[in-house]
Amino acid sequence: MDTPPRVPGLGTFLDKNTGTPKPPTPQLVTVASRLLLLAAVVQVVASVIAVVYAASPARLDAIQLQIDAMTGSTPSLAMMRNLGILTVVISGIATITAYVLFALFLAKGRSWARVAAGVLALLTVMQLLGITLPEGLTTVAQIVLGAVAVGLCYLPGPNHFFATVKAARS
């Protein structure tokens, strides 16, 4: 019988030692994971608002002004509108997937998930440029939820949990 191929880094996602008991997940880590899932729900709302705006007459007027200012070969209004909607949908799906993935692995005790969630929260801060209210409240909510979730993971109890899970996997 052949042994399965060794994939470098796969242990980050899979448990190597299934016989080693995993310590119970602290309540603060569970709360942090749920906060990230709530941030994913907020991203769904933000994406719906962005798609509605991208298809609105006001946005079409702004796109037409940009097209009128172009020289040479110009794209069509419909193509530019559809490209904007597609960009919003794809970036929304990617962000929602990231929040859910990080929340699930955070609950499993993966240290990389809390670092990645922190990076995602920092990237969300960049969305504050050009923010308009009340639509921008979703961005502010995501920043707060992400920051609180990451902050909870670095408290002494959760920090010990992540270290214990890492030691148990080795």
PDB file of C-alpha atoms in Angstrom, residues 17-167:
ATOM      1  CA  ASN A  17      -2.299  13.798  15.610  1.00  0.00           C
ATOM      2  CA  THR A  18      -5.952  12.897  15.804  1.00  0.00           C
ATOM      3  CA  GLY A  19      -5.314  10.851  18.969  1.00  0.00           C
ATOM      4  CA  THR A  20      -4.148  13.873  20.949  1.00  0.00           C
ATOM      5  CA  PRO A  21      -7.099  15.510  22.710  1.00  0.00           C
ATOM      6  CA  LYS A  22      -7.704  19.135  21.793  1.00  0.00           C
ATOM      7  CA  PRO A  23      -8.250  21.450  24.762  1.00  0.00           C
ATOM      8  CA  PRO A  24     -11.741  22.915  25.107  1.00  0.00           C
ATOM      9  CA  THR A  25     -12.253  26.148  23.205  1.00  0.00           C
ATOM     10  CA  PRO A  26     -12.353  29.134  25.581  1.00  0.00           C
ATOM     11  CA  GLN A  27     -15.495  31.250  25.601  1.00  0.00           C
ATOM     12  CA  LEU A  28     -13.562  34.304  24.384  1.00  0.00           C
ATOM     13  CA  VAL A  29     -12.360  32.436  21.286  1.00  0.00           C
ATOM     14  CA  THR A  30     -15.930  31.342  20.573  1.00  0.00           C
ATOM     15  CA  VAL A  31     -17.084  34.952  20.918  1.00  0.00           C
ATOM     16  CA  ALA A  32     -14.270  36.112  18.612  1.00  0.00           C
ATOM     17  CA  SER A  33     -15.244  33.504  16.040  1.00  0.00           C
ATOM     18  CA  ARG A  34     -18.882  34.594  16.168  1.00  0.00           C
ATOM     19  CA  LEU A  35     -17.863  38.237  15.810  1.00  0.00           C
ATOM     20  CA  LEU A  36     -16.031  37.343  12.593  1.00  0.00           C
ATOM     21  CA  LEU A  37     -19.125  35.514  11.358  1.00  0.00           C
ATOM     22  CA  LEU A  38     -21.168  38.617  12.179  1.00  0.00           C
ATOM     23  CA  ALA A  39     -18.658  40.682  10.177  1.00  0.00           C
ATOM     24  CA  ALA A  40     -19.330  38.332   7.239  1.00  0.00           C
ATOM     25  CA  VAL A  41     -23.056  39.032   7.567  1.00  0.00           C
ATOM     26  CA  VAL A  42     -22.310  42.770   7.606  1.00  0.00           C
ATOM     27  CA  GLN A  43     -20.271  42.267   4.419  1.00  0.00           C
ATOM     28  CA  VAL A  44     -23.304  40.635   2.789  1.00  0.00           C
ATOM     29  CA  VAL A  45     -25.349  43.739   3.614  1.00  0.00           C
ATOM     30  CA  ALA A  46     -22.551  46.012   2.350  1.00  0.00           C
ATOM     31  CA  SER A  47     -22.304  44.044  -0.895  1.00  0.00           C
ATOM     32  CA  VAL A  48     -26.047  44.264  -1.518  1.00  0.00           C
ATOM     33  CA  ILE A  49     -25.954  48.034  -0.919  1.00  0.00           C
ATOM     34  CA  ALA A  50     -22.944  48.357  -3.255  1.00  0.00           C
ATOM     35  CA  VAL A  51     -24.648  46.378  -6.042  1.00  0.00           C
ATOM     36  CA  VAL A  52     -27.777  48.527  -5.744  1.00  0.00           C
ATOM     37  CA  TYR A  53     -25.628  51.655  -5.940  1.00  0.00           C
ATOM     38  CA  ALA A  54     -23.574  50.313  -8.876  1.00  0.00           C
ATOM     39  CA  ALA A  55     -26.783  49.810 -10.879  1.00  0.00           C
ATOM     40  CA  SER A  56     -28.383  53.114  -9.846  1.00  0.00           C
ATOM     41  CA  PRO A  57     -29.115  55.975 -12.264  1.00  0.00           C
ATOM     42  CA  ALA A  58     -26.790  58.275 -10.290  1.00  0.00           C
ATOM     43  CA  ARG A  59     -23.883  55.872 -10.825  1.00  0.00           C
ATOM     44  CA  LEU A  60     -24.764  55.522 -14.518  1.00  0.00           C
ATOM     45  CA  ASP A  61     -24.612  59.324 -14.858  1.00  0.00           C
ATOM     46  CA  ALA A  62     -21.171  59.354 -13.190  1.00  0.00           C
ATOM     47  CA  ILE A  63     -19.933  56.593 -15.500  1.00  0.00           C
ATOM     48  CA  GLN A  64     -21.270  58.479 -18.538  1.00  0.00           C
ATOM     49  CA  LEU A  65     -19.342  61.589 -17.464  1.00  0.00           C
ATOM     50  CA  GLN A  66     -16.166  59.505 -17.251  1.00  0.00           C
ATOM     51  CA  ILE A  67     -16.780  58.004 -20.691  1.00  0.00           C
ATOM     52  CA  ASP A  68     -17.414  61.468 -22.161  1.00  0.00           C
ATOM     53  CA  ALA A  69     -14.054  62.658 -20.795  1.00  0.00           C
ATOM     54  CA  MET A  70     -12.183  59.770 -22.487  1.00  0.00           C
ATOM     55  CA  THR A  71     -10.482  60.148 -25.829  1.00  0.00           C
ATOM     56  CA  GLY A  72     -10.029  57.510 -28.487  1.00  0.00           C
ATOM     57  CA  SER A  73     -11.820  54.191 -28.217  1.00  0.00           C
ATOM     58  CA  THR A  74     -14.325  54.389 -25.385  1.00  0.00           C
ATOM     59  CA  PRO A  75     -16.116  51.535 -23.644  1.00  0.00           C
ATOM     60  CA  SER A  76     -19.882  51.305 -23.586  1.00  0.00           C
ATOM     61  CA  LEU A  77     -21.928  52.460 -20.635  1.00  0.00           C
ATOM     62  CA  ALA A  78     -23.431  48.983 -20.154  1.00  0.00           C
ATOM     63  CA  MET A  79     -20.000  47.356 -20.128  1.00  0.00           C
ATOM     64  CA  MET A  80     -18.667  49.768 -17.524  1.00  0.00           C
ATOM     65  CA  ARG A  81     -21.764  49.314 -15.337  1.00  0.00           C
ATOM     66  CA  ASN A  82     -21.542  45.517 -15.584  1.00  0.00           C
ATOM     67  CA  LEU A  83     -17.816  45.570 -14.818  1.00  0.00           C
ATOM     68  CA  GLY A  84     -18.518  47.610 -11.678  1.00  0.00           C
ATOM     69  CA  ILE A  85     -21.238  45.231 -10.541  1.00  0.00           C
ATOM     70  CA  LEU A  86     -19.021  42.216 -11.237  1.00  0.00           C
ATOM     71  CA  THR A  87     -16.185  43.762  -9.245  1.00  0.00           C
ATOM     72  CA  VAL A  88     -18.469  44.393  -6.278  1.00  0.00           C
ATOM     73  CA  VAL A  89     -19.869  40.841  -6.363  1.00  0.00           C
ATOM     74  CA  ILE A  90     -16.465  39.133  -6.664  1.00  0.00           C
ATOM     75  CA  SER A  91     -14.839  41.230  -3.942  1.00  0.00           C
ATOM     76  CA  GLY A  92     -17.863  40.687  -1.683  1.00  0.00           C
ATOM     77  CA  ILE A  93     -17.716  36.909  -2.144  1.00  0.00           C
ATOM     78  CA  ALA A  94     -13.962  36.901  -1.470  1.00  0.00           C
ATOM     79  CA  THR A  95     -14.338  38.968   1.699  1.00  0.00           C
ATOM     80  CA  ILE A  96     -17.248  36.921   3.014  1.00  0.00           C
ATOM     81  CA  THR A  97     -15.317  33.713   2.347  1.00  0.00           C
ATOM     82  CA  ALA A  98     -12.285  35.089   4.180  1.00  0.00           C
ATOM     83  CA  TYR A  99     -14.320  36.076   7.245  1.00  0.00           C
ATOM     84  CA  VAL A 100     -16.027  32.671   7.422  1.00  0.00           C
ATOM     85  CA  LEU A 101     -12.791  30.751   6.838  1.00  0.00           C
ATOM     86  CA  PHE A 102     -10.918  32.715   9.489  1.00  0.00           C
ATOM     87  CA  ALA A 103     -13.799  32.301  11.968  1.00  0.00           C
ATOM     88  CA  LEU A 104     -13.875  28.525  11.496  1.00  0.00           C
ATOM     89  CA  PHE A 105     -10.123  28.084  11.876  1.00  0.00           C
ATOM     90  CA  LEU A 106     -10.038  30.503  14.791  1.00  0.00           C
ATOM     91  CA  ALA A 107     -12.490  28.266  16.637  1.00  0.00           C
ATOM     92  CA  LYS A 108     -10.217  25.290  15.845  1.00  0.00           C
ATOM     93  CA  GLY A 109      -7.315  27.061  17.545  1.00  0.00           C
ATOM     94  CA  ARG A 110      -5.198  27.968  14.535  1.00  0.00           C
ATOM     95  CA  SER A 111      -2.853  30.854  15.347  1.00  0.00           C
ATOM     96  CA  TRP A 112      -2.540  31.868  11.708  1.00  0.00           C
ATOM     97  CA  ALA A 113      -6.295  32.595  11.626  1.00  0.00           C
ATOM     98  CA  ARG A 114      -6.047  35.297  14.270  1.00  0.00           C
ATOM     99  CA  VAL A 115      -3.151  36.913  12.410  1.00  0.00           C
ATOM    100  CA  ALA A 116      -5.038  36.719   9.102  1.00  0.00           C
ATOM    101  CA  ALA A 117      -8.179  38.161  10.740  1.00  0.00           C
ATOM    102  CA  GLY A 118      -6.063  41.058  11.994  1.00  0.00           C
ATOM    103  CA  VAL A 119      -4.737  41.674   8.495  1.00  0.00           C
ATOM    104  CA  LEU A 120      -8.287  41.567   7.138  1.00  0.00           C
ATOM    105  CA  ALA A 121      -9.380  44.120   9.746  1.00  0.00           C
ATOM    106  CA  LEU A 122      -6.473  46.377   8.744  1.00  0.00           C
ATOM    107  CA  LEU A 123      -7.382  46.039   5.070  1.00  0.00           C
ATOM    108  CA  THR A 124     -10.937  47.024   5.939  1.00  0.00           C
ATOM    109  CA  VAL A 125      -9.589  50.262   7.456  1.00  0.00           C
ATOM    110  CA  MET A 126      -8.441  51.235   3.949  1.00  0.00           C
ATOM    111  CA  GLN A 127     -12.098  51.260   2.902  1.00  0.00           C
ATOM    112  CA  LEU A 128     -12.585  54.331   5.081  1.00  0.00           C
ATOM    113  CA  LEU A 129     -11.118  56.442   2.273  1.00  0.00           C
ATOM    114  CA  GLY A 130     -13.969  58.176   0.544  1.00  0.00           C
ATOM    115  CA  ILE A 131     -16.560  56.767   2.914  1.00  0.00           C
ATOM    116  CA  THR A 132     -20.071  58.158   2.793  1.00  0.00           C
ATOM    117  CA  LEU A 133     -22.691  57.782   5.472  1.00  0.00           C
ATOM    118  CA  PRO A 134     -24.976  55.932   6.111  1.00  0.00           C
ATOM    119  CA  GLU A 135     -23.622  53.334   3.637  1.00  0.00           C
ATOM    120  CA  GLY A 136     -20.204  53.535   5.308  1.00  0.00           C
ATOM    121  CA  LEU A 137     -21.598  52.284   8.615  1.00  0.00           C
ATOM    122  CA  THR A 138     -21.110  48.724   7.378  1.00  0.00           C
ATOM    123  CA  THR A 139     -17.384  49.398   6.982  1.00  0.00           C
ATOM    124  CA  VAL A 140     -17.169  50.885  10.463  1.00  0.00           C
ATOM    125  CA  ALA A 141     -19.065  47.882  11.875  1.00  0.00           C
ATOM    126  CA  GLN A 142     -16.664  45.454  10.165  1.00  0.00           C
ATOM    127  CA  ILE A 143     -13.640  47.299  11.531  1.00  0.00           C
ATOM    128  CA  VAL A 144     -15.015  47.263  15.076  1.00  0.00           C
ATOM    129  CA  LEU A 145     -16.091  43.600  14.900  1.00  0.00           C
ATOM    130  CA  GLY A 146     -12.763  42.516  13.424  1.00  0.00           C
ATOM    131  CA  ALA A 147     -10.678  44.532  15.885  1.00  0.00           C
ATOM    132  CA  VAL A 148     -12.608  43.253  18.913  1.00  0.00           C
ATOM    133  CA  ALA A 149     -12.407  39.653  17.636  1.00  0.00           C
ATOM    134  CA  VAL A 150      -8.649  39.842  17.104  1.00  0.00           C
ATOM    135  CA  GLY A 151      -8.136  41.634  20.412  1.00  0.00           C
ATOM    136  CA  LEU A 152     -10.008  38.894  22.293  1.00  0.00           C
ATOM    137  CA  CYS A 153      -7.720  36.257  20.762  1.00  0.00           C
ATOM    138  CA  TYR A 154      -4.601  37.837  22.244  1.00  0.00           C
ATOM    139  CA  LEU A 155      -5.831  37.897  25.839  1.00  0.00           C
ATOM    140  CA  PRO A 156      -3.984  35.498  28.182  1.00  0.00           C
ATOM    141  CA  GLY A 157      -6.615  32.707  28.224  1.00  0.00           C
ATOM    142  CA  PRO A 158      -7.098  32.467  24.451  1.00  0.00           C
ATOM    143  CA  ASN A 159      -3.372  32.977  23.876  1.00  0.00           C
ATOM    144  CA  HIS A 160      -2.668  29.928  26.067  1.00  0.00           C
ATOM    145  CA  PHE A 161      -5.342  27.978  24.140  1.00  0.00           C
ATOM    146  CA  PHE A 162      -3.664  28.705  20.798  1.00  0.00           C
ATOM    147  CA  ALA A 163      -0.274  27.680  22.188  1.00  0.00           C
ATOM    148  CA  THR A 164      -1.720  24.455  23.628  1.00  0.00           C
ATOM    149  CA  VAL A 165      -3.454  23.540  20.363  1.00  0.00           C
ATOM    150  CA  LYS A 166      -0.231  24.175  18.456  1.00  0.00           C
ATOM    151  CA  ALA A 167       1.731  21.984  20.859  1.00  0.00           C
TER     152      ALA A 167
END
